[in-house]
CSV table of C-alpha atoms in Angstrom, one decimal:
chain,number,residue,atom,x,y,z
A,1,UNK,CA,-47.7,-40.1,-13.8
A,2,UNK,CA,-46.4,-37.9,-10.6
A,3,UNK,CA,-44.6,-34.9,-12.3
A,4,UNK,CA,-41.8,-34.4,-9.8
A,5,UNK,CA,-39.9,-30.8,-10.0
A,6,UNK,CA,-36.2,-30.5,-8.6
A,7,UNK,CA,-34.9,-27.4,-8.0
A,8,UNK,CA,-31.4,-26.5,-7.9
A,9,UNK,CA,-30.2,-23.6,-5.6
A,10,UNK,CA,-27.0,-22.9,-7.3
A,11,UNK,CA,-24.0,-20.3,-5.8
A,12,UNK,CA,-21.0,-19.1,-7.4
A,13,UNK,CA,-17.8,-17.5,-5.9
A,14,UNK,CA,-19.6,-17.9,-2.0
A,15,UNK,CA,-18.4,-19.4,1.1
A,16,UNK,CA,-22.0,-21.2,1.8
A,17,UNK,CA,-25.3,-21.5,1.6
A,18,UNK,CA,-28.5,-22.6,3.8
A,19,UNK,CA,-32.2,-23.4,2.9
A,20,UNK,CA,-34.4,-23.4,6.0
A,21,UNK,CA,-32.3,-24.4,8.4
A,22,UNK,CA,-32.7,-28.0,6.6
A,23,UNK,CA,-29.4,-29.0,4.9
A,24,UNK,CA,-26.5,-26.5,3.7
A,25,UNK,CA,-23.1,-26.7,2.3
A,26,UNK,CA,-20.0,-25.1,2.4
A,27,UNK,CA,-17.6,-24.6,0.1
A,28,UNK,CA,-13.8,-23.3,0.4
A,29,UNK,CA,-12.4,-21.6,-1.1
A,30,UNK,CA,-14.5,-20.2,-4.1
A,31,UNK,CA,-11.6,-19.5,-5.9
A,32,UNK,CA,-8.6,-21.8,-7.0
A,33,UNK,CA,-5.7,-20.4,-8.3
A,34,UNK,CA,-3.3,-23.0,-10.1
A,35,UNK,CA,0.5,-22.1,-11.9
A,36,UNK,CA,1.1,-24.7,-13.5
A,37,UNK,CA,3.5,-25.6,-17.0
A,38,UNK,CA,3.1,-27.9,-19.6
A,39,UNK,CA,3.3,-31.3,-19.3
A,40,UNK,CA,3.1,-31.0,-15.5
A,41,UNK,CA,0.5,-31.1,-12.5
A,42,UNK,CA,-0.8,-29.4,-9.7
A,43,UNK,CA,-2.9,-29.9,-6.7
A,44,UNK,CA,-5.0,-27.7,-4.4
A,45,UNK,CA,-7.4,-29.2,-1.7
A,46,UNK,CA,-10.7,-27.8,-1.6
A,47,UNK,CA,-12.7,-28.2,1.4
A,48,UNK,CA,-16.4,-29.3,1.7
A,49,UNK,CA,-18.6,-28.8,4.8
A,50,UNK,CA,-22.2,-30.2,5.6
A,51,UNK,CA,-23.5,-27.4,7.7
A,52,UNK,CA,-26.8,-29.3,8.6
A,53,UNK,CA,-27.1,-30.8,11.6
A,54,UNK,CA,-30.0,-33.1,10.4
A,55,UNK,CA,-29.6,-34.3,6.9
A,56,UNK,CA,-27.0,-36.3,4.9
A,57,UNK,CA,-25.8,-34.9,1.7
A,58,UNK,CA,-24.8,-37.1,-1.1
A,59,UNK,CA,-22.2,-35.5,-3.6
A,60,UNK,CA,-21.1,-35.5,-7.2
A,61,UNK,CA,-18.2,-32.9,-8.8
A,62,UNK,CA,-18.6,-32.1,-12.4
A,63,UNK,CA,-16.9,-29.5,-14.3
A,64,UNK,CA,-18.6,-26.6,-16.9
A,65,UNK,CA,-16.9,-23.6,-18.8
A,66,UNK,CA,-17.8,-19.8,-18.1
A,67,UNK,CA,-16.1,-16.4,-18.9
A,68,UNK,CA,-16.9,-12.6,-18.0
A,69,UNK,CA,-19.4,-10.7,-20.3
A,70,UNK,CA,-19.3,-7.2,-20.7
A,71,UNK,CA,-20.4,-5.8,-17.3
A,72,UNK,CA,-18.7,-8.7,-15.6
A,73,UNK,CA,-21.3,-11.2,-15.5
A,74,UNK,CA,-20.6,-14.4,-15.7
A,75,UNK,CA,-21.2,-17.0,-18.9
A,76,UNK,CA,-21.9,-20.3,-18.0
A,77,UNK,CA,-21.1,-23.2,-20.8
A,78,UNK,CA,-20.5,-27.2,-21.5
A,79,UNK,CA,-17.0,-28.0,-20.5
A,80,UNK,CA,-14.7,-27.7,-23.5
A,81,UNK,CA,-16.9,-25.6,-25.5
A,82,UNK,CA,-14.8,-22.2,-25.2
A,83,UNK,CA,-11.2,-21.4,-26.3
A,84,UNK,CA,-9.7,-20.6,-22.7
A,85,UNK,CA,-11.1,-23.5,-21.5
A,86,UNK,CA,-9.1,-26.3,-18.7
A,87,UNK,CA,-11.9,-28.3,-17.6
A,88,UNK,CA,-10.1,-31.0,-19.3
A,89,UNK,CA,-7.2,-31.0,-17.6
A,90,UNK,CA,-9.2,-31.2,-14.1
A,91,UNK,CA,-9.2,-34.6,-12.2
A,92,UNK,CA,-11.0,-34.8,-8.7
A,93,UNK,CA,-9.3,-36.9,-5.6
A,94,UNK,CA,-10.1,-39.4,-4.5
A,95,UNK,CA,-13.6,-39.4,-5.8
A,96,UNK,CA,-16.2,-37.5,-8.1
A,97,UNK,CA,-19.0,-38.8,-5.8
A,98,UNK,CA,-18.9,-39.0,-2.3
A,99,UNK,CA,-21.3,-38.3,1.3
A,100,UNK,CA,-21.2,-36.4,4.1
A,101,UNK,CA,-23.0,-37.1,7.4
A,102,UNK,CA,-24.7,-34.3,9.3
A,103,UNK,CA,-21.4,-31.7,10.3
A,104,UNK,CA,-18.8,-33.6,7.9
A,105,UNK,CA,-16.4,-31.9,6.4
A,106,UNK,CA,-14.3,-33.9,3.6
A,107,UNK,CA,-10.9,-32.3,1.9
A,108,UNK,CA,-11.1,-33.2,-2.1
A,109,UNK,CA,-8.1,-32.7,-4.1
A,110,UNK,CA,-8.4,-31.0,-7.6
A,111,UNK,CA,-5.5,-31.3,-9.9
A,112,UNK,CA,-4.4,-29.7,-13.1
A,113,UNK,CA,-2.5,-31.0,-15.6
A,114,UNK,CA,-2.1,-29.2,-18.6
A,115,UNK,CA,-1.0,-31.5,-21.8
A,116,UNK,CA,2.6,-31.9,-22.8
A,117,UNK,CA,1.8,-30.8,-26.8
A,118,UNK,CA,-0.2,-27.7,-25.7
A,119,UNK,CA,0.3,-25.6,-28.6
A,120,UNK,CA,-2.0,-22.5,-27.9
A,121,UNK,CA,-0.8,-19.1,-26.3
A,122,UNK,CA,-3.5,-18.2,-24.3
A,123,UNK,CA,-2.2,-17.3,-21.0
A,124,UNK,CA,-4.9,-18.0,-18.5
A,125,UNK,CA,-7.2,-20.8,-18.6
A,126,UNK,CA,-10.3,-21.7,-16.8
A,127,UNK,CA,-13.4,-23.8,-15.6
A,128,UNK,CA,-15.9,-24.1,-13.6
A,129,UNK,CA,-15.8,-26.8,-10.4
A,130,UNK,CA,-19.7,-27.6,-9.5
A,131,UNK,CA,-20.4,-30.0,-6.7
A,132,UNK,CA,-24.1,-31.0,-6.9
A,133,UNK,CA,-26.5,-32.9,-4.1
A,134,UNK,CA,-27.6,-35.5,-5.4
A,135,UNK,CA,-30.7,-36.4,-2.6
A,136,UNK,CA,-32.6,-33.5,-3.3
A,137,UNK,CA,-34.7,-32.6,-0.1
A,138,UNK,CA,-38.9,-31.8,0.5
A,139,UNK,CA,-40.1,-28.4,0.1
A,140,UNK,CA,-43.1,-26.4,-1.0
A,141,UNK,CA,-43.2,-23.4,-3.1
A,142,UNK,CA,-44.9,-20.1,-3.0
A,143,UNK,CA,-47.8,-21.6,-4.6
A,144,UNK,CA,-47.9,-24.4,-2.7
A,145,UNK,CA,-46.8,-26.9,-5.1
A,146,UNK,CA,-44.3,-30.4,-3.4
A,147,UNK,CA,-41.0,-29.8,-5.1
A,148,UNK,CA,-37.8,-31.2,-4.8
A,149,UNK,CA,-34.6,-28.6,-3.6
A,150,UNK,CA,-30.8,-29.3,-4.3
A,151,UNK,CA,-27.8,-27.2,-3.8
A,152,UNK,CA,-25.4,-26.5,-6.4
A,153,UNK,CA,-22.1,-24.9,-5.8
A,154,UNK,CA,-20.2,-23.6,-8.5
A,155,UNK,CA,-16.1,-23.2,-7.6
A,156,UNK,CA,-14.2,-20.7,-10.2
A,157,UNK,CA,-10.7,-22.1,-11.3
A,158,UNK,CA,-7.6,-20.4,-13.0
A,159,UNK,CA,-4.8,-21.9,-14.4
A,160,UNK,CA,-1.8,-19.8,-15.7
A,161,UNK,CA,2.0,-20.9,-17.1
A,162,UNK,CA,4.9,-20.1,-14.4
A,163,UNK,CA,5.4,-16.5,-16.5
A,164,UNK,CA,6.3,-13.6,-14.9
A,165,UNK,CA,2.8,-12.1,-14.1
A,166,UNK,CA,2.1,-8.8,-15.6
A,167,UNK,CA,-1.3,-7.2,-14.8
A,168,UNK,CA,-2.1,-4.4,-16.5
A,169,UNK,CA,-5.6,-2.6,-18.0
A,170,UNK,CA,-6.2,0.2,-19.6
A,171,UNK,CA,-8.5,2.4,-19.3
A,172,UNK,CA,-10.3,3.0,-23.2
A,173,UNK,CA,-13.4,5.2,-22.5
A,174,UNK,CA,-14.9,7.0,-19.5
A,175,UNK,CA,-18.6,8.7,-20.5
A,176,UNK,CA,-21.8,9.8,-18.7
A,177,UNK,CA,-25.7,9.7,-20.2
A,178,UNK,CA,-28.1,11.1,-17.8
A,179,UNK,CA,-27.7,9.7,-14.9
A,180,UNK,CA,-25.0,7.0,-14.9
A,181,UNK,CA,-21.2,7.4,-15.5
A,182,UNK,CA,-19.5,4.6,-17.2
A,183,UNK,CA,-16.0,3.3,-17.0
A,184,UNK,CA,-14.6,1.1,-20.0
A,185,UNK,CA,-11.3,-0.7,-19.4
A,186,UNK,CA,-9.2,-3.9,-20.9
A,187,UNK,CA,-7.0,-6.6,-19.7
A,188,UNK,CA,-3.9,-6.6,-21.5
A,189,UNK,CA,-2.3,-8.6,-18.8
A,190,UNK,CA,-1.2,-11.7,-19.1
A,191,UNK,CA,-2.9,-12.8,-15.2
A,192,UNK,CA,-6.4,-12.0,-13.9
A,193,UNK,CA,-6.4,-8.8,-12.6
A,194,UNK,CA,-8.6,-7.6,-10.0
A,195,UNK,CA,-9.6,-4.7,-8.2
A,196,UNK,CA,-11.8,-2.0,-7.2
A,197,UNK,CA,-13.6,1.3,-9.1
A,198,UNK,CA,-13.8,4.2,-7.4
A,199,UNK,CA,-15.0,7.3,-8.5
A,200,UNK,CA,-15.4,11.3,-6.6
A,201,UNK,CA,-17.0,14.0,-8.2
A,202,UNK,CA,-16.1,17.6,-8.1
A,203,UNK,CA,-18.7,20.4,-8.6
A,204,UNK,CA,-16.6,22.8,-10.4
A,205,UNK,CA,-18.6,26.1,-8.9
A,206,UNK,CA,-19.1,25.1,-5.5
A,207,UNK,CA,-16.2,23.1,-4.8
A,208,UNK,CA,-18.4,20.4,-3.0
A,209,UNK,CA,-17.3,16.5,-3.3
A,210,UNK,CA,-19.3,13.6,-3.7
A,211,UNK,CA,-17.8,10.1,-3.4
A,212,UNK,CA,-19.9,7.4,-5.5
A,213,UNK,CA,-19.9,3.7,-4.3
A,214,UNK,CA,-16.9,1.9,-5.1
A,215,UNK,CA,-17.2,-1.2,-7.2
A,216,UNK,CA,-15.1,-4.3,-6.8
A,217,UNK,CA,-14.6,-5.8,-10.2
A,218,UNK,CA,-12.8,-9.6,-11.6
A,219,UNK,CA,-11.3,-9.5,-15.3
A,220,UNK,CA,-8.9,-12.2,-17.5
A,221,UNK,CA,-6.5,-11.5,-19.9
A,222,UNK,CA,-8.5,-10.0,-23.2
A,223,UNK,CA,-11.3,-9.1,-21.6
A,224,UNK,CA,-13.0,-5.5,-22.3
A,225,UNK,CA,-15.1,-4.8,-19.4
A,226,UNK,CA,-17.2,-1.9,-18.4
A,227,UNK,CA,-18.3,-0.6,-14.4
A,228,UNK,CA,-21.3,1.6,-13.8
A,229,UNK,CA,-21.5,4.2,-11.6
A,230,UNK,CA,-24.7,5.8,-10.5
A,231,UNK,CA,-25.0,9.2,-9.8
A,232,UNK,CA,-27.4,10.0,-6.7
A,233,UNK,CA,-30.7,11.0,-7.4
A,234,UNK,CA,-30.4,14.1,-5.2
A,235,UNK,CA,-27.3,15.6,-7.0
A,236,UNK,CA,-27.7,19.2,-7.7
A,237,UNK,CA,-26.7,20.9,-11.0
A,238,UNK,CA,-23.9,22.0,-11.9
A,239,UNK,CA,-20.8,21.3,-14.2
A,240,UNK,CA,-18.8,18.5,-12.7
A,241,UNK,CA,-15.4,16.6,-13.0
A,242,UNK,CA,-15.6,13.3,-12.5
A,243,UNK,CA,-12.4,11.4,-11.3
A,244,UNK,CA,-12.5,7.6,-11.6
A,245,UNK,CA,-9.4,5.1,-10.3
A,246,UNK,CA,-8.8,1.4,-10.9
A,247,UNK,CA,-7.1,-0.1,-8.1
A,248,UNK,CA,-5.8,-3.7,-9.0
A,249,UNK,CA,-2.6,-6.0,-8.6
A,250,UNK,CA,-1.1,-7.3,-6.1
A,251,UNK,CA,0.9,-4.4,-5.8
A,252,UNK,CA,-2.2,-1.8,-6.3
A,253,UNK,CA,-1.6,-0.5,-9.2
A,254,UNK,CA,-3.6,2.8,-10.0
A,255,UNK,CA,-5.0,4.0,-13.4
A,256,UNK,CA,-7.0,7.2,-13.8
A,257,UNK,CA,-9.8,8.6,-16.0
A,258,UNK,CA,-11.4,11.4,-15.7
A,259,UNK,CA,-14.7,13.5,-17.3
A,260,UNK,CA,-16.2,16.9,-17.5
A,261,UNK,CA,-19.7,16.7,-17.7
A,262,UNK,CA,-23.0,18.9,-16.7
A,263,UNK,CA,-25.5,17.8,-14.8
A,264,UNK,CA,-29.2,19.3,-15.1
């Protein structure tokens, strides 16, 4: 019996995605933001795009869980299996399967509709939006071996009660080991907040500044979440402060940490 392998080329959170120049999609936007109460509905129009020129794409939408771990990865799961979950509240319009012909574009709609009798307090909910090929295309791999390539796309959504929004973190801990600096902050907002990391040091002797890389980072309501800076590998010694700033909000809000350390 023919073994037949099928690979799936999945991307979260991007605008598209190409695989030799033979069929691509496009996706946007990667993010859906829905405010929506209880007992009522929503809808926000995603747009998909066939980039290929050649090759038909044939569609389905299905829906997954996923949250942040620690350093802001992301935790992929079966739809329904975590707390914060909305996936079932999503419904896809018109259609969970459809095509596109070489350079379509089709708008879908995705509604939420959180339940009337919704008793929990959890003030952001979320899911995962993936819309799959489903006529996987020829390909070889580095070996040499026939497989079979699809492209998965994987569409973050947030649903949050018509509440005043109030993003805030704190920052809990700010620490260095050899040659990284870490940053260790909370969400005790009740919206995502999201934002950058930026960090300067300051060689206390010499007065010389070096700016690190900043760090764009995404966080929900109750989550602890740490950022890494790296210190460069040419730093000289010395004793250094270390000022780190959160930047987040719609309004920018700034927190600030910051650390003596030495550096040998």
């Amino acid at each position: 019996m023919k073994r037949q392998i099928i690979l799936f080329l999945l991307t979260l959170s991007l605008l598209s995605f190409k695989v030799l120049a033979q069929t691509g999609l496009s996706v946007t936007p990667p993010r859906v933001y829905f405010t929506v109460d209880r007992g009522q509905s929503q809808k926000q129009v995603v747009t998909v795009s066939n980039v290929s020129k050649t090759a038909a794409l044939d569609l389905s939408v299905s829906l997954s869980d996923w949250d942040y771990d620690l350093k802001g990865n992301n935790n992929i799961y079966e739809a329904g299996k975590i707390p914060s979950s909305c996936a079932a509240w999503v419904s896809v319009l018109p259609s969970s399967f459809f095509s596109l012909a070489p350079g379509e574009q089709k708008d879908i709609e995705v509604q939420v509709s959180p339940p009337a009798n919704l008793t929990d307090s959890l003030p952001v909910h979320t899911a995962m939006l993936y819309i799959t090929q489903l006529n996987p295309f020829d390909d070889v791999n580095e070996k040499g071996a026939n497989i079979k390539v699809a492209i998965r796309t994987g569409i973050k959504l947030y649903q949050r009660f018509p509440t005043t929004r109030r993003a805030d973190l704190d920052i809990t801990g700010f620490s260095q080991k050899q040659n990284l600096l870490t940053l260790r902050f909370s969400n005790t907002g009740n919206v995502w907040a999201d934002g950058t990391a930026t960090c300067e040091l300051l060689e206390q002797k010499s007065g010389k500044k070096t700016v690190l890389k900043d760090i764009v980072f995404y966080s929900l309501p109750g989550n602890i979440r740490e950022v890494y800076f790296d210190l460069p590998k040419d730093l000289q010694k010395g004793n250094y402060v270390a000022s780190a700033i959160l930047n987040y909000g719609e309004d920018t809000t700034v927190k600030l940490a910051e650390l003596e350390f030495k550096h040998e």
